[in-house]
Amino acid sequence: SSLVKNPHPTVEAASFELTTEEEIVIRGDLATPSEPGAPVVVCVHGFKGFKDWGFWPQVSRGLTDSGYACLRFNFSHSGIGPDRESLTETDLFETGTYSREAEDLKLVLRALAGNRLSGAEEVDANRIGLLAHSRGSVSSLAVAASQEFPVRSVVLWNPVSSVLWWDEKARK
């Protein structure tokens, strides 16, 4: 049998770190296909997920192999530490909010648009899609609705059905 060459071979993802106004680090990766000018899919993880959890690495490879750039990041309050895999920042995890996650996503998109991420100059930051799982759907919809960024599509995997899961005491 013969092997079919992939028409869009990927390059290694370039890692980045951004700092929020609270001086908390957002860690992420931008993977780009070999051809410049690709649209960007931003993968937005859920409540107990993170950028390298479960299906996200395979989704990223599939997207870049199909000719898209793929940006994945961990929310600043995800609890995932510098090793990008371990829940070591539980104090941050306990204080995460939907609003903070929307601000984190905006910070990432501003860095992308401003070419402040390695590889950003190779992509078309005017063609952005958001791919969100679970709780990440809330920030993705909020940011897309703001119309501050050229978000052309939003795909939600298992989105939350309500943001009022907890009683009044827990919400405070």
PDB file of C-alpha atoms in Angstrom, residues 2 5 8-10 12 14 26 28 34 48 53 55 57 70 89 93-94 115 128-129 134 136 150 157 159 169:
ATOM      1  CA  SER A   2       1.114   3.541  -0.605  1.00  0.00           C
ATOM      2  CA  LYS A   5       1.036  12.783   1.551  1.00  0.00           C
ATOM      3  CA  HIS A   8      -1.230  20.566   4.845  1.00  0.00           C
ATOM      4  CA  PRO A   9       1.634  19.314   7.017  1.00  0.00           C
ATOM      5  CA  THR A  10       1.803  21.056  10.367  1.00  0.00           C
ATOM      6  CA  GLU A  12       5.394  22.614  15.756  1.00  0.00           C
ATOM      7  CA  ALA A  14       4.735  27.919  19.173  1.00  0.00           C
ATOM      8  CA  ILE A  26      -2.163  32.643  30.471  1.00  0.00           C
ATOM      9  CA  GLY A  28      -1.011  28.700  25.217  1.00  0.00           C
ATOM     10  CA  SER A  34       2.648  25.185   6.275  1.00  0.00           C
ATOM     11  CA  LYS A  48     -12.267  21.206  34.522  1.00  0.00           C
ATOM     12  CA  TRP A  53      -6.838  17.770  28.130  1.00  0.00           C
ATOM     13  CA  PHE A  55      -9.465  15.601  22.787  1.00  0.00           C
ATOM     14  CA  PRO A  57      -4.408  17.896  21.106  1.00  0.00           C
ATOM     15  CA  CYS A  70      -5.134  26.393  15.834  1.00  0.00           C
ATOM     16  CA  GLU A  89      -2.927  26.477  41.272  1.00  0.00           C
ATOM     17  CA  PHE A  93      -9.198  27.636  40.154  1.00  0.00           C
ATOM     18  CA  GLU A  94     -11.468  28.472  43.100  1.00  0.00           C
ATOM     19  CA  ASN A 115       1.081  39.844  16.126  1.00  0.00           C
ATOM     20  CA  ILE A 128     -11.407  33.665  13.463  1.00  0.00           C
ATOM     21  CA  GLY A 129     -13.553  30.768  14.558  1.00  0.00           C
ATOM     22  CA  SER A 134     -18.701  23.095  28.059  1.00  0.00           C
ATOM     23  CA  GLY A 136     -15.921  27.712  27.547  1.00  0.00           C
ATOM     24  CA  PRO A 150     -13.588  39.327  13.544  1.00  0.00           C
ATOM     25  CA  TRP A 157     -19.474  21.265  22.050  1.00  0.00           C
ATOM     26  CA  PRO A 159     -22.342  23.921  26.003  1.00  0.00           C
ATOM     27  CA  LYS A 169     -24.619  31.581  48.518  1.00  0.00           C
TER      28      LYS A 169
END
